[in-house]
């Protein structure tokens, strides 16, 4: 099963210059991408019109988001969805954070579920799924790795499972 270590991926500036991102996986047709974004200061997010966004705080205490004028608090390991075309301003009241960021076009519905596996557990991953390791060392992978399906994840760990369901 392919494994991408986030630390091996070059950080690139956001489209608006407000932060950096590491692109971990993308669809060949551009219909989706999975990345890690470092948010180290308050400021606007880049917009992605006609896209859905689903982010999960994977490192750091809390992320404040104002989405089209409505305030939200994003807590660790709790996925938060919003329209990619929305005006979004982030605040990092307790310091820098890192988010797992899924951006998908209209042909894909993204889901993220955070799961804790026991040492004898095995989680199958379909071709349209990936698992980002939040804690533990499943199958020799480590924290900060993205495992892409098809395949399986086994061993005591916590993972953010990304599912990219094609819209029919």
PDB file of N, CA, C and O in Angstrom, residues 7-48:
ATOM      1  N   UNK A   7       6.526  14.814   5.893  1.00  0.00           N
ATOM      2  CA  UNK A   7       7.813  15.503   6.016  1.00  0.00           C
ATOM      3  C   UNK A   7       8.661  15.397   4.748  1.00  0.00           C
ATOM      4  O   UNK A   7       9.607  16.168   4.571  1.00  0.00           O
ATOM      5  N   UNK A   8       8.337  14.446   3.871  1.00  0.00           N
ATOM      6  CA  UNK A   8       9.072  14.293   2.618  1.00  0.00           C
ATOM      7  C   UNK A   8       8.481  15.126   1.473  1.00  0.00           C
ATOM      8  O   UNK A   8       9.039  15.154   0.380  1.00  0.00           O
ATOM      9  N   UNK A   9       7.346  15.769   1.726  1.00  0.00           N
ATOM     10  CA  UNK A   9       6.662  16.563   0.697  1.00  0.00           C
ATOM     11  C   UNK A   9       7.046  18.033   0.881  1.00  0.00           C
ATOM     12  O   UNK A   9       6.959  18.579   1.984  1.00  0.00           O
ATOM     13  N   UNK A  10       7.461  18.666  -0.190  1.00  0.00           N
ATOM     14  CA  UNK A  10       7.861  20.068  -0.141  1.00  0.00           C
ATOM     15  C   UNK A  10       6.674  20.967   0.175  1.00  0.00           C
ATOM     16  O   UNK A  10       5.622  20.848  -0.453  1.00  0.00           O
ATOM     17  N   UNK A  11       6.860  21.856   1.153  1.00  0.00           N
ATOM     18  CA  UNK A  11       5.825  22.836   1.491  1.00  0.00           C
ATOM     19  C   UNK A  11       5.798  23.920   0.425  1.00  0.00           C
ATOM     20  O   UNK A  11       6.849  24.395  -0.021  1.00  0.00           O
ATOM     21  N   UNK A  12       4.574  24.265   0.009  1.00  0.00           N
ATOM     22  CA  UNK A  12       4.390  25.326  -0.987  1.00  0.00           C
ATOM     23  C   UNK A  12       3.476  26.405  -0.417  1.00  0.00           C
ATOM     24  O   UNK A  12       2.566  26.089   0.353  1.00  0.00           O
ATOM     25  N   UNK A  13       3.677  27.653  -0.814  1.00  0.00           N
ATOM     26  CA  UNK A  13       2.812  28.723  -0.308  1.00  0.00           C
ATOM     27  C   UNK A  13       1.369  28.551  -0.780  1.00  0.00           C
ATOM     28  O   UNK A  13       1.126  28.057  -1.883  1.00  0.00           O
ATOM     29  N   UNK A  14       0.436  28.967   0.058  1.00  0.00           N
ATOM     30  CA  UNK A  14      -0.966  28.993  -0.355  1.00  0.00           C
ATOM     31  C   UNK A  14      -1.110  29.941  -1.539  1.00  0.00           C
ATOM     32  O   UNK A  14      -0.285  30.834  -1.746  1.00  0.00           O
ATOM     33  N   UNK A  15      -2.194  29.775  -2.258  1.00  0.00           N
ATOM     34  CA  UNK A  15      -2.474  30.643  -3.407  1.00  0.00           C
ATOM     35  C   UNK A  15      -2.490  32.111  -2.984  1.00  0.00           C
ATOM     36  O   UNK A  15      -2.065  32.981  -3.743  1.00  0.00           O
ATOM     37  N   UNK A  16      -2.967  32.410  -1.765  1.00  0.00           N
ATOM     38  CA  UNK A  16      -3.020  33.803  -1.317  1.00  0.00           C
ATOM     39  C   UNK A  16      -1.799  34.206  -0.494  1.00  0.00           C
ATOM     40  O   UNK A  16      -1.732  35.315   0.020  1.00  0.00           O
ATOM     41  N   UNK A  17      -0.831  33.282  -0.321  1.00  0.00           N
ATOM     42  CA  UNK A  17       0.397  33.590   0.403  1.00  0.00           C
ATOM     43  C   UNK A  17       0.283  33.583   1.913  1.00  0.00           C
ATOM     44  O   UNK A  17       1.246  33.883   2.602  1.00  0.00           O
ATOM     45  N   UNK A  18      -0.874  33.211   2.458  1.00  0.00           N
ATOM     46  CA  UNK A  18      -1.092  33.289   3.900  1.00  0.00           C
ATOM     47  C   UNK A  18      -0.594  32.111   4.716  1.00  0.00           C
ATOM     48  O   UNK A  18      -0.676  32.133   5.935  1.00  0.00           O
ATOM     49  N   UNK A  19      -0.087  31.086   4.092  1.00  0.00           N
ATOM     50  CA  UNK A  19       0.391  29.913   4.812  1.00  0.00           C
ATOM     51  C   UNK A  19       1.097  28.984   3.845  1.00  0.00           C
ATOM     52  O   UNK A  19       1.366  29.361   2.701  1.00  0.00           O
ATOM     53  N   UNK A  20       1.356  27.752   4.300  1.00  0.00           N
ATOM     54  CA  UNK A  20       1.964  26.760   3.419  1.00  0.00           C
ATOM     55  C   UNK A  20       1.157  25.470   3.466  1.00  0.00           C
ATOM     56  O   UNK A  20       0.455  25.192   4.431  1.00  0.00           O
ATOM     57  N   UNK A  21       1.281  24.694   2.398  1.00  0.00           N
ATOM     58  CA  UNK A  21       0.579  23.422   2.294  1.00  0.00           C
ATOM     59  C   UNK A  21       1.507  22.366   1.720  1.00  0.00           C
ATOM     60  O   UNK A  21       2.441  22.687   0.981  1.00  0.00           O
ATOM     61  N   UNK A  22       1.222  21.121   2.084  1.00  0.00           N
ATOM     62  CA  UNK A  22       1.926  19.969   1.525  1.00  0.00           C
ATOM     63  C   UNK A  22       0.881  19.093   0.866  1.00  0.00           C
ATOM     64  O   UNK A  22       0.012  18.560   1.539  1.00  0.00           O
ATOM     65  N   UNK A  23       0.959  18.941  -0.430  1.00  0.00           N
ATOM     66  CA  UNK A  23      -0.002  18.141  -1.180  1.00  0.00           C
ATOM     67  C   UNK A  23       0.376  16.670  -1.060  1.00  0.00           C
ATOM     68  O   UNK A  23       1.405  16.246  -1.579  1.00  0.00           O
ATOM     69  N   UNK A  24      -0.467  15.883  -0.387  1.00  0.00           N
ATOM     70  CA  UNK A  24      -0.171  14.476  -0.132  1.00  0.00           C
ATOM     71  C   UNK A  24      -0.701  13.550  -1.208  1.00  0.00           C
ATOM     72  O   UNK A  24      -0.090  12.527  -1.506  1.00  0.00           O
ATOM     73  N   UNK A  25      -1.868  13.874  -1.776  1.00  0.00           N
ATOM     74  CA  UNK A  25      -2.466  13.033  -2.824  1.00  0.00           C
ATOM     75  C   UNK A  25      -3.433  13.887  -3.635  1.00  0.00           C
ATOM     76  O   UNK A  25      -4.095  14.773  -3.086  1.00  0.00           O
ATOM     77  N   UNK A  26      -3.489  13.591  -4.941  1.00  0.00           N
ATOM     78  CA  UNK A  26      -4.421  14.300  -5.825  1.00  0.00           C
ATOM     79  C   UNK A  26      -4.977  13.337  -6.857  1.00  0.00           C
ATOM     80  O   UNK A  26      -4.329  12.360  -7.222  1.00  0.00           O
ATOM     81  N   UNK A  27      -6.174  13.648  -7.323  1.00  0.00           N
ATOM     82  CA  UNK A  27      -6.762  12.873  -8.406  1.00  0.00           C
ATOM     83  C   UNK A  27      -6.109  13.281  -9.716  1.00  0.00           C
ATOM     84  O   UNK A  27      -5.787  14.458  -9.921  1.00  0.00           O
ATOM     85  N   UNK A  28      -5.919  12.317 -10.590  1.00  0.00           N
ATOM     86  CA  UNK A  28      -5.313  12.604 -11.900  1.00  0.00           C
ATOM     87  C   UNK A  28      -6.126  13.643 -12.671  1.00  0.00           C
ATOM     88  O   UNK A  28      -5.555  14.450 -13.415  1.00  0.00           O
ATOM     89  N   UNK A  29      -7.444  13.636 -12.472  1.00  0.00           N
ATOM     90  CA  UNK A  29      -8.310  14.566 -13.198  1.00  0.00           C
ATOM     91  C   UNK A  29      -8.536  15.879 -12.444  1.00  0.00           C
ATOM     92  O   UNK A  29      -9.302  16.735 -12.877  1.00  0.00           O
ATOM     93  N   UNK A  30      -7.883  16.054 -11.295  1.00  0.00           N
ATOM     94  CA  UNK A  30      -8.010  17.287 -10.524  1.00  0.00           C
ATOM     95  C   UNK A  30      -9.300  17.406  -9.724  1.00  0.00           C
ATOM     96  O   UNK A  30      -9.593  18.465  -9.176  1.00  0.00           O
ATOM     97  N   UNK A  31     -10.069  16.327  -9.619  1.00  0.00           N
ATOM     98  CA  UNK A  31     -11.366  16.399  -8.935  1.00  0.00           C
ATOM     99  C   UNK A  31     -11.253  16.467  -7.413  1.00  0.00           C
ATOM    100  O   UNK A  31     -12.211  16.835  -6.744  1.00  0.00           O
ATOM    101  N   UNK A  32     -10.099  16.143  -6.852  1.00  0.00           N
ATOM    102  CA  UNK A  32      -9.898  16.226  -5.407  1.00  0.00           C
ATOM    103  C   UNK A  32      -8.416  16.296  -5.086  1.00  0.00           C
ATOM    104  O   UNK A  32      -7.576  15.958  -5.913  1.00  0.00           O
ATOM    105  N   UNK A  33      -8.143  16.732  -3.852  1.00  0.00           N
ATOM    106  CA  UNK A  33      -6.779  16.692  -3.329  1.00  0.00           C
ATOM    107  C   UNK A  33      -6.830  16.572  -1.815  1.00  0.00           C
ATOM    108  O   UNK A  33      -7.780  17.030  -1.172  1.00  0.00           O
ATOM    109  N   UNK A  34      -5.802  15.942  -1.275  1.00  0.00           N
ATOM    110  CA  UNK A  34      -5.628  15.816   0.171  1.00  0.00           C
ATOM    111  C   UNK A  34      -4.296  16.483   0.493  1.00  0.00           C
ATOM    112  O   UNK A  34      -3.270  16.149  -0.110  1.00  0.00           O
ATOM    113  N   UNK A  35      -4.323  17.420   1.432  1.00  0.00           N
ATOM    114  CA  UNK A  35      -3.093  18.132   1.772  1.00  0.00           C
ATOM    115  C   UNK A  35      -3.046  18.419   3.267  1.00  0.00           C
ATOM    116  O   UNK A  35      -4.036  18.262   3.976  1.00  0.00           O
ATOM    117  N   UNK A  36      -1.877  18.834   3.720  1.00  0.00           N
ATOM    118  CA  UNK A  36      -1.687  19.322   5.084  1.00  0.00           C
ATOM    119  C   UNK A  36      -1.375  20.797   4.990  1.00  0.00           C
ATOM    120  O   UNK A  36      -0.492  21.194   4.225  1.00  0.00           O
ATOM    121  N   UNK A  37      -2.097  21.601   5.754  1.00  0.00           N
ATOM    122  CA  UNK A  37      -1.857  23.038   5.749  1.00  0.00           C
ATOM    123  C   UNK A  37      -1.388  23.476   7.123  1.00  0.00           C
ATOM    124  O   UNK A  37      -1.963  23.078   8.140  1.00  0.00           O
ATOM    125  N   UNK A  38      -0.337  24.284   7.150  1.00  0.00           N
ATOM    126  CA  UNK A  38       0.150  24.880   8.383  1.00  0.00           C
ATOM    127  C   UNK A  38      -0.417  26.283   8.483  1.00  0.00           C
ATOM    128  O   UNK A  38      -0.236  27.103   7.574  1.00  0.00           O
ATOM    129  N   UNK A  39      -1.116  26.536   9.576  1.00  0.00           N
ATOM    130  CA  UNK A  39      -1.708  27.851   9.827  1.00  0.00           C
ATOM    131  C   UNK A  39      -0.997  28.408  11.052  1.00  0.00           C
ATOM    132  O   UNK A  39      -1.231  27.955  12.163  1.00  0.00           O
ATOM    133  N   UNK A  40      -0.102  29.377  10.830  1.00  0.00           N
ATOM    134  CA  UNK A  40       0.682  29.880  11.954  1.00  0.00           C
ATOM    135  C   UNK A  40       0.343  31.309  12.344  1.00  0.00           C
ATOM    136  O   UNK A  40       0.922  31.859  13.270  1.00  0.00           O
ATOM    137  N   UNK A  41      -0.611  31.910  11.634  1.00  0.00           N
ATOM    138  CA  UNK A  41      -1.029  33.267  11.984  1.00  0.00           C
ATOM    139  C   UNK A  41      -2.467  33.497  11.522  1.00  0.00           C
ATOM    140  O   UNK A  41      -2.978  32.763  10.680  1.00  0.00           O
ATOM    141  N   UNK A  42      -3.083  34.514  12.088  1.00  0.00           N
ATOM    142  CA  UNK A  42      -4.438  34.883  11.700  1.00  0.00           C
ATOM    143  C   UNK A  42      -4.431  35.418  10.273  1.00  0.00           C
ATOM    144  O   UNK A  42      -3.456  36.051   9.842  1.00  0.00           O
ATOM    145  N   UNK A  43      -5.508  35.137   9.538  1.00  0.00           N
ATOM    146  CA  UNK A  43      -5.618  35.687   8.196  1.00  0.00           C
ATOM    147  C   UNK A  43      -6.575  34.893   7.340  1.00  0.00           C
ATOM    148  O   UNK A  43      -7.126  33.868   7.759  1.00  0.00           O
ATOM    149  N   UNK A  44      -6.788  35.358   6.106  1.00  0.00           N
ATOM    150  CA  UNK A  44      -7.753  34.708   5.215  1.00  0.00           C
ATOM    151  C   UNK A  44      -7.227  33.403   4.622  1.00  0.00           C
ATOM    152  O   UNK A  44      -6.026  33.229   4.457  1.00  0.00           O
ATOM    153  N   UNK A  45      -8.150  32.509   4.342  1.00  0.00           N
ATOM    154  CA  UNK A  45      -7.850  31.288   3.585  1.00  0.00           C
ATOM    155  C   UNK A  45      -7.989  31.601   2.105  1.00  0.00           C
ATOM    156  O   UNK A  45      -8.712  32.513   1.712  1.00  0.00           O
ATOM    157  N   UNK A  46      -7.329  30.815   1.283  1.00  0.00           N
ATOM    158  CA  UNK A  46      -7.534  30.888  -0.164  1.00  0.00           C
ATOM    159  C   UNK A  46      -8.944  30.384  -0.466  1.00  0.00           C
ATOM    160  O   UNK A  46      -9.474  29.539   0.255  1.00  0.00           O
ATOM    161  N   UNK A  47      -9.510  30.887  -1.547  1.00  0.00           N
ATOM    162  CA  UNK A  47     -10.831  30.407  -1.957  1.00  0.00           C
ATOM    163  C   UNK A  47     -10.688  29.384  -3.073  1.00  0.00           C
ATOM    164  O   UNK A  47      -9.748  29.434  -3.873  1.00  0.00           O
ATOM    165  N   UNK A  48     -11.637  28.447  -3.107  1.00  0.00           N
ATOM    166  CA  UNK A  48     -11.699  27.420  -4.135  1.00  0.00           C
ATOM    167  C   UNK A  48     -13.140  27.348  -4.623  1.00  0.00           C
ATOM    168  O   UNK A  48     -13.900  26.476  -4.196  1.00  0.00           O
TER     169      UNK A  48
END
